[in-house]
CSV table of C-alpha atoms in Angstrom, one decimal:
chain,number,residue,atom,x,y,z
A,205,MET,CA,-22.1,-13.6,-13.8
A,206,LYS,CA,-23.1,-10.5,-16.6
A,207,ILE,CA,-23.0,-6.7,-15.1
A,208,CYS,CA,-23.4,-3.2,-16.7
A,209,ILE,CA,-22.6,-0.9,-15.1
A,210,GLN,CA,-24.0,2.4,-16.7
A,211,ARG,CA,-23.8,6.2,-16.2
A,212,GLY,CA,-20.5,6.6,-14.3
A,213,ARG,CA,-17.5,8.4,-14.6
A,214,LEU,CA,-15.1,5.9,-16.0
A,215,ILE,CA,-11.4,6.8,-15.2
A,216,ASP,CA,-9.2,5.5,-16.5
A,217,PRO,CA,-5.3,6.3,-15.6
A,218,ALA,CA,-3.8,4.0,-18.2
A,219,SER,CA,-5.1,5.6,-21.3
A,220,GLY,CA,-6.5,8.4,-20.2
A,221,ILE,CA,-10.3,7.9,-19.8
A,222,ASP,CA,-12.4,11.0,-18.2
A,223,ARG,CA,-15.6,10.0,-19.2
A,224,VAL,CA,-19.4,9.2,-18.3
A,225,GLY,CA,-20.3,5.5,-20.0
A,226,GLN,CA,-21.2,2.0,-19.6
A,227,LEU,CA,-18.8,-0.8,-19.0
A,228,TYR,CA,-20.0,-4.5,-19.5
A,229,LEU,CA,-18.5,-7.4,-17.8
A,230,ALA,CA,-18.0,-11.1,-18.5
A,231,ASP,CA,-16.2,-13.6,-17.4
A,232,ASP,CA,-14.1,-11.7,-15.1
A,233,LYS,CA,-12.6,-9.4,-16.8
A,234,ILE,CA,-13.7,-6.2,-19.2
A,235,VAL,CA,-15.6,-7.2,-22.1
A,236,SER,CA,-16.7,-4.0,-24.0
A,237,ILE,CA,-17.1,0.2,-22.9
A,238,ASP,CA,-20.2,2.3,-24.0
A,239,THR,CA,-20.5,-0.5,-27.0
A,240,ARG,CA,-23.5,-3.8,-25.4
A,241,PRO,CA,-21.8,-6.9,-27.0
A,242,GLU,CA,-24.2,-8.5,-29.1
A,243,GLY,CA,-26.3,-11.5,-26.7
A,244,PHE,CA,-26.0,-9.3,-22.7
A,245,GLN,CA,-29.2,-9.5,-21.7
A,246,ASN,CA,-30.9,-10.4,-19.2
A,247,CYS,CA,-27.4,-8.8,-16.6
A,248,ARG,CA,-27.4,-6.7,-13.7
A,249,THR,CA,-27.3,-3.8,-13.6
A,250,ILE,CA,-26.1,-0.8,-11.2
A,251,ASP,CA,-26.9,2.4,-12.0
A,252,ALA,CA,-23.6,4.4,-11.1
A,253,SER,CA,-24.4,7.8,-11.7
A,254,GLY,CA,-22.7,10.4,-10.2
A,255,LEU,CA,-20.0,8.0,-8.8
A,256,VAL,CA,-16.8,7.3,-10.4
A,257,ILE,CA,-15.8,3.5,-11.3
A,258,ALA,CA,-12.3,4.2,-11.8
A,259,PRO,CA,-9.5,0.5,-11.3
A,260,GLY,CA,-9.5,-1.0,-8.3
A,261,LEU,CA,-6.7,0.1,-6.1
A,262,VAL,CA,-3.4,-1.7,-5.9
A,263,ASP,CA,-1.4,-1.5,-2.4
A,264,LEU,CA,2.4,-1.9,-2.2
A,265,SER,CA,2.3,-2.8,1.8
A,266,ALA,CA,-0.7,-4.2,3.5
A,267,ARG,CA,0.6,-6.3,7.0
A,268,LEU,CA,-2.2,-9.0,6.8
A,269,ARG,CA,-0.3,-10.5,10.6
A,270,GLU,CA,-1.1,-14.4,8.2
A,271,PRO,CA,0.3,-16.5,9.4
A,272,GLY,CA,1.2,-16.7,13.2
A,273,LEU,CA,0.2,-13.0,14.5
A,274,GLU,CA,-3.8,-13.5,14.7
A,275,TYR,CA,-4.0,-11.5,17.8
A,276,MET,CA,-3.9,-7.9,15.7
A,277,ALA,CA,-5.7,-8.7,12.6
A,278,THR,CA,-6.8,-12.6,10.9
A,279,LEU,CA,-7.2,-12.7,7.0
A,280,GLU,CA,-10.7,-12.3,6.7
A,281,SER,CA,-10.6,-8.9,8.8
A,282,GLU,CA,-8.4,-7.7,6.4
A,283,GLN,CA,-9.4,-9.2,3.4
A,284,GLU,CA,-12.6,-7.8,4.2
A,285,ALA,CA,-11.1,-4.1,5.2
A,286,ALA,CA,-9.7,-3.8,1.7
A,287,VAL,CA,-12.4,-5.0,-0.1
A,288,ALA,CA,-14.2,-1.7,1.6
A,289,GLY,CA,-11.6,0.6,0.4
A,290,GLY,CA,-11.6,-0.3,-3.0
A,291,VAL,CA,-8.5,-2.4,-2.4
A,292,THR,CA,-8.3,-4.6,-5.0
A,293,SER,CA,-5.0,-6.3,-5.5
A,294,LEU,CA,-2.0,-6.3,-2.5
A,295,ALA,CA,1.1,-6.5,-2.0
A,296,CYS,CA,1.9,-8.2,1.9
A,297,PRO,CA,5.2,-7.2,3.6
A,298,PRO,CA,7.5,-10.6,4.7
A,299,ASP,CA,7.7,-9.4,8.6
A,300,THR,CA,5.2,-12.3,9.8
A,301,ASP,CA,5.8,-15.3,12.3
A,302,PRO,CA,6.8,-17.5,10.9
A,303,PRO,CA,8.4,-14.8,8.1
A,304,LEU,CA,7.2,-16.0,4.7
A,305,ASP,CA,10.9,-17.8,3.7
A,306,GLU,CA,9.8,-21.3,3.0
A,307,PRO,CA,7.2,-22.0,0.5
A,308,GLY,CA,4.5,-23.7,1.4
A,309,LEU,CA,3.8,-21.0,4.2
A,310,VAL,CA,3.4,-18.9,0.6
A,311,GLU,CA,1.1,-21.0,-1.2
A,312,MET,CA,-0.7,-22.0,2.3
A,313,LEU,CA,-1.4,-17.8,2.2
A,314,LYS,CA,-2.6,-17.8,-1.8
A,315,HIS,CA,-4.3,-20.7,-0.6
A,316,ARG,CA,-6.4,-18.9,1.4
A,317,ALA,CA,-6.6,-15.4,0.2
A,318,ARG,CA,-8.4,-17.3,-2.8
A,319,ASN,CA,-10.7,-19.6,-0.4
A,320,LEU,CA,-11.9,-16.1,1.1
A,321,ASP,CA,-12.6,-15.1,-2.5
A,322,ARG,CA,-11.7,-11.2,-1.7
A,323,ALA,CA,-8.9,-8.7,-2.6
A,324,ARG,CA,-5.5,-10.1,-4.7
A,325,VAL,CA,-2.9,-10.9,-2.1
A,326,PHE,CA,0.5,-10.5,-3.7
A,327,PRO,CA,3.1,-12.7,-1.6
A,328,VAL,CA,6.8,-10.8,-0.2
A,329,GLY,CA,9.3,-12.9,0.3
A,330,ALA,CA,12.0,-12.5,2.9
A,331,LEU,CA,15.8,-11.6,1.9
A,332,THR,CA,17.5,-13.9,4.5
A,333,GLN,CA,15.9,-17.0,6.0
A,334,GLY,CA,13.6,-15.9,9.4
A,335,LEU,CA,15.1,-12.3,8.7
A,336,LYS,CA,17.6,-13.0,10.7
A,337,GLY,CA,19.7,-11.5,7.8
A,338,GLU,CA,22.0,-13.4,8.1
A,339,ARG,CA,21.5,-16.3,5.4
A,340,LEU,CA,20.4,-16.0,2.3
A,341,THR,CA,16.5,-17.6,1.3
A,342,GLU,CA,16.5,-19.5,-1.5
A,343,MET,CA,14.4,-16.9,-3.5
A,344,ALA,CA,13.8,-19.8,-6.6
A,345,GLU,CA,11.8,-21.3,-5.2
A,346,LEU,CA,10.0,-19.1,-2.9
A,347,HIS,CA,9.0,-17.0,-7.0
A,348,ASP,CA,8.2,-20.4,-7.6
A,349,ALA,CA,5.4,-20.0,-4.9
A,350,GLY,CA,4.2,-16.9,-5.8
A,351,CYS,CA,6.3,-14.9,-4.2
A,352,VAL,CA,6.3,-11.4,-6.6
A,353,ALA,CA,9.9,-9.6,-5.1
A,354,PHE,CA,12.3,-10.4,-2.3
A,355,SER,CA,12.4,-8.0,1.3
A,356,GLN,CA,13.6,-7.6,4.2
A,357,ALA,CA,10.9,-6.2,5.6
A,358,ASP,CA,11.9,-4.2,8.8
A,359,ALA,CA,14.4,-5.6,9.9
A,360,PRO,CA,18.2,-5.1,9.6
A,361,PHE,CA,21.0,-6.9,7.7
A,362,ALA,CA,24.4,-8.8,9.6
A,363,ASN,CA,26.1,-6.8,7.5
A,364,LEU,CA,26.4,-4.8,3.0
A,365,TYR,CA,27.9,-8.4,2.7
A,366,VAL,CA,24.9,-9.8,3.3
A,367,LEU,CA,22.9,-7.2,1.4
A,368,MET,CA,25.1,-7.3,-1.6
A,369,ARG,CA,25.1,-11.4,-2.1
A,370,ALA,CA,20.8,-10.8,-2.1
A,371,MET,CA,21.1,-8.5,-4.6
A,372,GLN,CA,23.2,-10.0,-6.9
A,373,TYR,CA,21.4,-13.3,-6.7
A,374,ALA,CA,18.1,-11.3,-7.0
A,375,ALA,CA,20.1,-9.0,-9.8
A,376,THR,CA,20.6,-12.9,-11.8
A,377,PHE,CA,16.8,-14.1,-12.1
A,378,GLY,CA,15.9,-10.7,-13.1
A,379,PHE,CA,13.9,-10.7,-9.6
A,380,ALA,CA,12.4,-7.1,-7.6
A,381,VAL,CA,14.4,-5.9,-4.4
A,382,TRP,CA,11.8,-3.9,-2.0
A,383,LEU,CA,14.1,-1.9,0.8
A,384,HIS,CA,12.8,0.2,3.1
A,385,PRO,CA,16.3,2.1,3.6
A,386,GLN,CA,17.0,2.6,7.7
A,387,ASP,CA,19.9,2.4,8.7
A,388,VAL,CA,19.3,0.1,11.5
A,389,HIS,CA,22.5,1.3,13.8
A,390,LEU,CA,21.2,5.4,13.7
A,391,ALA,CA,17.8,4.2,13.9
A,392,ASN,CA,18.5,2.6,17.0
A,393,LEU,CA,15.1,2.6,19.0
A,394,GLY,CA,14.3,5.7,17.4
A,395,VAL,CA,10.6,5.7,17.5
A,396,ALA,CA,10.0,9.4,16.4
A,397,HIS,CA,12.0,12.0,14.2
A,398,GLU,CA,15.2,13.8,15.4
A,399,GLY,CA,13.5,17.1,16.3
A,400,GLU,CA,12.1,19.8,18.2
A,401,ILE,CA,9.1,17.4,18.8
A,402,ALA,CA,11.0,14.7,20.2
A,403,THR,CA,13.5,16.8,22.2
A,404,ARG,CA,11.0,18.4,23.6
A,405,LEU,CA,8.4,16.0,24.4
A,406,GLY,CA,12.6,13.8,25.2
A,407,LEU,CA,11.6,10.1,23.4
A,408,PRO,CA,14.0,8.8,21.3
A,409,ALA,CA,15.1,9.7,17.9
A,410,ILE,CA,15.0,8.7,14.3
A,411,PRO,CA,17.4,11.6,12.3
A,412,VAL,CA,17.0,12.1,8.2
A,413,CYS,CA,20.4,10.0,8.4
A,414,ALA,CA,18.7,6.8,9.3
A,415,GLU,CA,17.6,7.3,6.2
A,416,THR,CA,19.9,8.8,3.6
A,417,ILE,CA,22.9,6.6,4.7
A,418,ALA,CA,21.3,2.7,4.0
A,419,LEU,CA,19.3,4.8,1.1
A,420,SER,CA,23.0,5.3,-1.0
A,421,ASN,CA,24.4,2.4,0.8
A,422,ILE,CA,21.3,0.4,-1.5
A,423,LEU,CA,22.5,3.6,-4.1
A,424,SER,CA,26.0,2.0,-4.9
A,425,LEU,CA,24.9,-1.7,-4.5
A,426,MET,CA,22.3,-1.3,-7.0
A,427,LYS,CA,25.5,0.2,-9.5
A,428,GLU,CA,27.7,-3.1,-8.0
A,429,THR,CA,25.2,-5.6,-8.6
A,430,GLY,CA,22.1,-4.2,-11.7
A,431,ALA,CA,19.7,-5.4,-9.1
A,432,ARG,CA,16.4,-4.0,-9.9
A,433,VAL,CA,15.2,-2.1,-6.4
A,434,HIS,CA,12.0,-0.5,-4.7
A,435,LEU,CA,11.4,1.6,-2.0
A,436,CYS,CA,9.8,1.9,0.7
A,437,ARG,CA,7.8,4.1,2.8
A,438,ILE,CA,11.0,6.8,1.5
A,439,SER,CA,10.5,9.9,4.1
A,440,SER,CA,12.7,12.7,3.7
A,441,ALA,CA,13.6,15.3,1.9
A,442,GLU,CA,16.7,14.4,1.4
A,443,GLY,CA,16.1,10.8,0.8
A,444,VAL,CA,13.6,12.0,-2.1
A,445,ALA,CA,17.1,14.7,-3.7
A,446,LEU,CA,18.8,10.9,-3.3
A,447,VAL,CA,16.1,8.8,-5.3
A,448,ARG,CA,15.7,12.3,-8.3
A,449,ALA,CA,18.9,12.1,-9.3
A,450,ALA,CA,19.3,7.2,-9.0
A,451,LYS,CA,16.1,8.3,-11.5
A,452,GLN,CA,18.4,10.7,-13.7
A,453,GLN,CA,21.0,8.4,-14.1
A,454,GLY,CA,18.9,5.1,-15.2
A,455,LEU,CA,18.5,3.3,-12.0
A,456,ALA,CA,16.3,1.0,-12.2
A,457,LEU,CA,14.9,2.6,-9.1
A,458,SER,CA,11.7,2.4,-7.8
A,459,CYS,CA,9.6,4.0,-5.0
A,460,ASP,CA,6.5,4.5,-2.6
A,461,VAL,CA,5.7,6.9,0.4
A,462,ALA,CA,3.5,6.0,3.0
A,463,VAL,CA,0.0,8.3,3.3
A,464,HIS,CA,0.2,9.0,6.2
A,465,HIS,CA,3.6,10.8,5.3
A,466,VAL,CA,1.1,12.9,2.6
A,467,HIS,CA,-0.5,14.7,5.1
A,468,LEU,CA,1.2,14.6,8.7
A,469,THR,CA,4.7,15.2,9.8
A,470,ASP,CA,6.1,14.9,13.6
A,471,MET,CA,3.5,17.8,14.7
A,472,ASP,CA,0.9,15.3,14.8
A,473,ILE,CA,2.1,13.2,17.5
A,474,GLY,CA,0.7,16.1,19.9
A,475,PHE,CA,0.7,15.5,23.3
A,476,PHE,CA,2.9,11.4,23.0
A,477,ASP,CA,-0.4,10.4,21.2
A,478,ALA,CA,0.6,6.4,20.0
A,479,ASN,CA,-1.7,6.3,16.9
A,480,CYS,CA,1.3,9.0,15.5
A,481,HIS,CA,4.2,6.1,16.8
A,482,LEU,CA,4.7,5.2,12.6
A,483,MET,CA,7.8,3.9,10.8
A,484,PRO,CA,9.8,5.8,10.4
A,485,PRO,CA,8.8,8.4,11.8
A,486,LEU,CA,6.9,11.3,10.9
A,487,ARG,CA,8.9,13.9,10.0
A,488,SER,CA,9.1,17.7,9.9
A,489,LEU,CA,6.8,20.0,7.5
A,490,ALA,CA,9.9,20.6,4.7
A,491,ASP,CA,9.7,16.7,4.3
A,492,ARG,CA,6.4,16.5,3.8
A,493,ASP,CA,6.7,18.7,1.3
A,494,ALA,CA,9.0,17.3,-0.4
A,495,LEU,CA,7.3,13.8,-0.4
A,496,ARG,CA,4.7,16.2,-2.3
A,497,ALA,CA,6.8,17.6,-4.8
A,498,GLY,CA,7.7,14.1,-5.5
A,499,LEU,CA,4.8,12.1,-6.0
A,500,LEU,CA,4.0,15.1,-7.9
A,501,ASP,CA,7.2,15.3,-10.7
A,502,GLY,CA,7.1,10.9,-10.3
A,503,THR,CA,9.7,11.2,-8.8
A,504,ILE,CA,8.1,9.0,-5.9
A,505,ASP,CA,6.5,6.0,-8.1
A,506,ALA,CA,3.0,5.2,-5.8
A,507,ILE,CA,0.7,6.1,-2.6
A,508,CYS,CA,0.7,2.7,-0.2
A,509,SER,CA,-1.1,2.6,2.7
A,510,ASP,CA,1.4,0.9,4.7
A,511,HIS,CA,-1.4,-0.7,6.6
A,512,ALA,CA,-0.1,-2.8,9.5
A,513,PRO,CA,-3.0,-3.2,13.1
A,514,VAL,CA,-1.8,-3.8,16.4
A,515,ASP,CA,-3.8,-4.3,19.0
A,516,GLU,CA,-5.5,-2.0,20.9
A,517,ASP,CA,-2.8,-2.8,24.0
A,518,ALA,CA,-0.2,-2.2,22.4
A,519,LYS,CA,-1.4,1.8,21.8
A,520,LEU,CA,-2.5,2.3,25.4
A,521,VAL,CA,1.2,2.3,26.9
A,522,PRO,CA,3.8,5.2,26.8
A,523,PHE,CA,4.4,6.0,23.8
A,524,ALA,CA,8.0,4.9,23.6
A,525,GLN,CA,6.6,2.1,24.3
A,526,SER,CA,4.1,1.5,22.0
A,527,ALA,CA,4.5,-0.8,18.7
A,528,SER,CA,4.5,1.1,15.4
A,529,GLY,CA,1.5,0.6,13.1
A,530,ALA,CA,-2.0,1.4,12.1
A,531,THR,CA,-4.7,0.1,10.5
A,532,GLY,CA,-4.9,1.7,6.5
A,533,LEU,CA,-6.6,0.0,3.9
A,534,GLU,CA,-9.6,1.9,4.3
A,535,LEU,CA,-8.1,5.7,4.7
A,536,LEU,CA,-6.0,4.7,1.8
A,537,LEU,CA,-9.1,6.3,-1.1
A,538,PRO,CA,-10.0,9.3,0.5
A,539,LEU,CA,-6.6,10.0,1.5
A,540,VAL,CA,-4.7,10.1,-1.7
A,541,LEU,CA,-8.5,12.3,-2.8
A,542,LYS,CA,-7.9,14.7,0.0
A,543,TRP,CA,-4.5,14.9,-1.4
A,544,ALA,CA,-4.9,15.1,-5.3
A,545,GLN,CA,-8.2,18.8,-3.8
A,546,GLU,CA,-4.8,20.5,-1.9
A,547,SER,CA,-2.5,19.6,-4.5
A,548,ARG,CA,-5.2,20.8,-7.0
A,549,LEU,CA,-4.2,17.1,-9.2
A,550,PRO,CA,-6.6,16.5,-11.8
A,551,LEU,CA,-8.3,12.4,-10.3
A,552,ALA,CA,-6.8,10.3,-12.9
A,553,ASP,CA,-3.8,11.9,-12.1
A,554,ALA,CA,-4.1,10.9,-8.1
A,555,LEU,CA,-5.5,7.4,-8.8
A,556,ALA,CA,-2.9,6.5,-10.9
A,557,ARG,CA,-0.2,6.8,-7.8
A,558,VAL,CA,-2.3,4.3,-6.0
A,559,THR,CA,-3.5,2.0,-9.6
A,560,LEU,CA,-1.6,2.2,-12.6
A,561,GLN,CA,1.7,3.0,-11.6
A,562,PRO,CA,1.9,0.1,-8.2
A,563,ALA,CA,0.9,-2.1,-10.9
A,564,ARG,CA,4.2,-1.8,-13.1
A,565,VAL,CA,5.9,-2.1,-9.5
A,566,LEU,CA,4.7,-6.0,-8.8
A,567,GLY,CA,4.2,-6.4,-12.3
A,568,VAL,CA,1.0,-7.3,-12.5
A,569,ASP,CA,-2.3,-7.0,-15.3
A,570,VAL,CA,-4.3,-4.7,-12.9
A,571,GLY,CA,-5.1,-1.4,-12.8
A,572,ARG,CA,-6.9,-0.7,-15.9
A,573,LEU,CA,-9.8,-0.3,-17.7
A,574,ALA,CA,-9.9,-1.7,-21.5
A,575,PRO,CA,-11.5,-4.7,-22.9
A,576,GLY,CA,-10.0,-8.0,-22.3
A,577,ALA,CA,-8.5,-6.4,-18.7
A,578,VAL,CA,-9.4,-8.0,-15.3
A,579,ALA,CA,-12.7,-7.1,-13.9
A,580,ASP,CA,-10.9,-5.1,-10.4
A,581,LEU,CA,-13.1,-2.7,-10.3
A,582,CYS,CA,-14.1,0.2,-7.5
A,583,ILE,CA,-17.2,2.4,-7.6
A,584,PHE,CA,-17.7,5.7,-5.2
A,585,ASP,CA,-18.4,8.6,-4.9
A,586,PRO,CA,-15.8,11.9,-4.8
A,587,ASP,CA,-18.3,13.7,-2.8
A,588,ASP,CA,-20.2,11.8,-0.4
A,589,TYR,CA,-18.4,12.4,3.5
A,590,TRP,CA,-18.0,10.2,6.9
A,591,THR,CA,-16.5,10.1,10.0
A,592,VAL,CA,-12.9,8.4,10.4
A,593,SER,CA,-14.0,5.8,13.8
A,594,PRO,CA,-13.9,2.1,15.4
A,595,LEU,CA,-17.4,1.3,14.2
A,596,ARG,CA,-17.1,2.5,10.6
A,597,LEU,CA,-13.5,0.1,10.0
A,598,LYS,CA,-13.4,-3.5,8.6
A,599,SER,CA,-9.9,-3.7,10.3
A,600,GLN,CA,-8.9,-5.5,13.4
A,601,GLY,CA,-6.8,-3.1,14.2
A,602,LYS,CA,-8.9,0.5,15.2
A,603,ASN,CA,-5.9,2.6,15.1
A,604,THR,CA,-5.2,5.5,13.3
A,605,PRO,CA,-3.9,9.3,13.5
A,606,PHE,CA,-7.0,10.1,11.6
A,607,LEU,CA,-9.2,9.0,13.8
A,608,GLY,CA,-12.2,11.3,14.3
A,609,MET,CA,-11.3,13.4,11.4
A,610,GLU,CA,-13.7,13.8,7.9
A,611,LEU,CA,-13.4,12.5,4.8
A,612,CYS,CA,-14.3,12.7,1.7
A,613,GLY,CA,-14.6,9.9,-1.2
A,614,ARG,CA,-16.5,6.2,-0.6
A,615,VAL,CA,-16.4,3.1,-1.5
A,616,LYS,CA,-20.3,2.5,-3.1
A,617,PHE,CA,-18.9,-1.2,-4.4
A,618,THR,CA,-15.7,-3.5,-5.2
A,619,LEU,CA,-15.3,-5.6,-7.5
A,620,VAL,CA,-12.8,-8.8,-8.6
A,621,GLY,CA,-12.8,-10.9,-11.1
A,622,GLY,CA,-16.3,-9.8,-12.1
A,623,GLN,CA,-18.0,-9.9,-9.2
A,624,ILE,CA,-19.6,-7.6,-6.4
A,625,VAL,CA,-16.9,-8.5,-3.0
A,626,TYR,CA,-18.0,-5.5,-1.1
A,627,ASP,CA,-21.6,-3.3,-1.8
A,628,SER,CA,-21.9,-0.1,0.6
A,629,GLY,CA,-25.6,0.0,0.9
A,630,HIS,CA,-25.1,-4.6,2.1
A,631,ALA,CA,-22.6,-3.2,4.4
A,632,GLY,CA,-24.3,-2.3,8.0
A,633,LEU,CA,-21.7,-0.2,8.4
A,634,PRO,CA,-22.7,4.0,9.8
A,635,ARG,CA,-22.5,7.4,8.6
């Protein structure tokens, strides 16, 4: 299909483009910008007047719950949620059931995703067999099957020796290791940030040192092994300071932050709102401000949705017994726009945190607008307000701390490989 997208505001953080123009698409690629190619006739035209044409969003953490956890969500539902949110590429963590520790499981997931013909799925393989933290997986075989990186998700290692061996293995082949910096013993089944709120509510707490001690161990092992590491979902001011210092030392380190932590603090738990039970926990106002500062100065590379749909019953229990996680794919774009507005950040700079920079972390050639680039696009209205409600969300998981909130930024079209995979005019969604 040949497509001409007219009169939209083109924003490409990779090239610095920010102007009204036209895009011409054919054979799953961007053929030209502004100049109509020869023979470009009988094409579909999209009028993008008043809309932003940006690269499709790239999400570094989206749990699709398949295989094995279909009672929480299905690949079909979460792929629909992804394209409704303008997300065209996403990384899938390995904590499925069974975990992504065998090439056959990875190939099956990629095959299922290709057949759905929606967002691109990039599996992150398990570092250890069964995510038990004891025996290493065959990372080379998993990489050949399609894994872009390797992670232990939120599961602990048996000891630091296993982590060191995993990093040595990965460094030998140049594979990236994605780690969530949280010491399981210091976290000790906690559910909230250690502070006044957790004390007042009587909730088991997770201290900031659970993150910083784990981070210190990771950074030391990076120097020992030469491994390339991506830190998943940094959450504290002290953690940001450690990452900033490590980058200044030249370590091959990147990190992301969950979009929830860019906006919320432990005060949002209120009277035991289980929708605010997230992992890592929502921390203090000072931590949130440090995360925002880290995004602005480049210490934090990317913002992810940390999409983790759960079934409704898992939230209808006391806070400490509830399942952690929240839906986020459809909220990533408007929450990034909200952060940009509050930080007085140019739109192109904000979009870089969810397009160009996460694409670099993944090591895949997406997240840019240029002739010859893959035609993965998010076309959205930056001034269209809508209210977050269960009916509005396509994800099977309806739980989010932002229920009832009015957000600005509504996806109108999503294209993957030059094909329209989402059109809000035909989605039948309420405002």
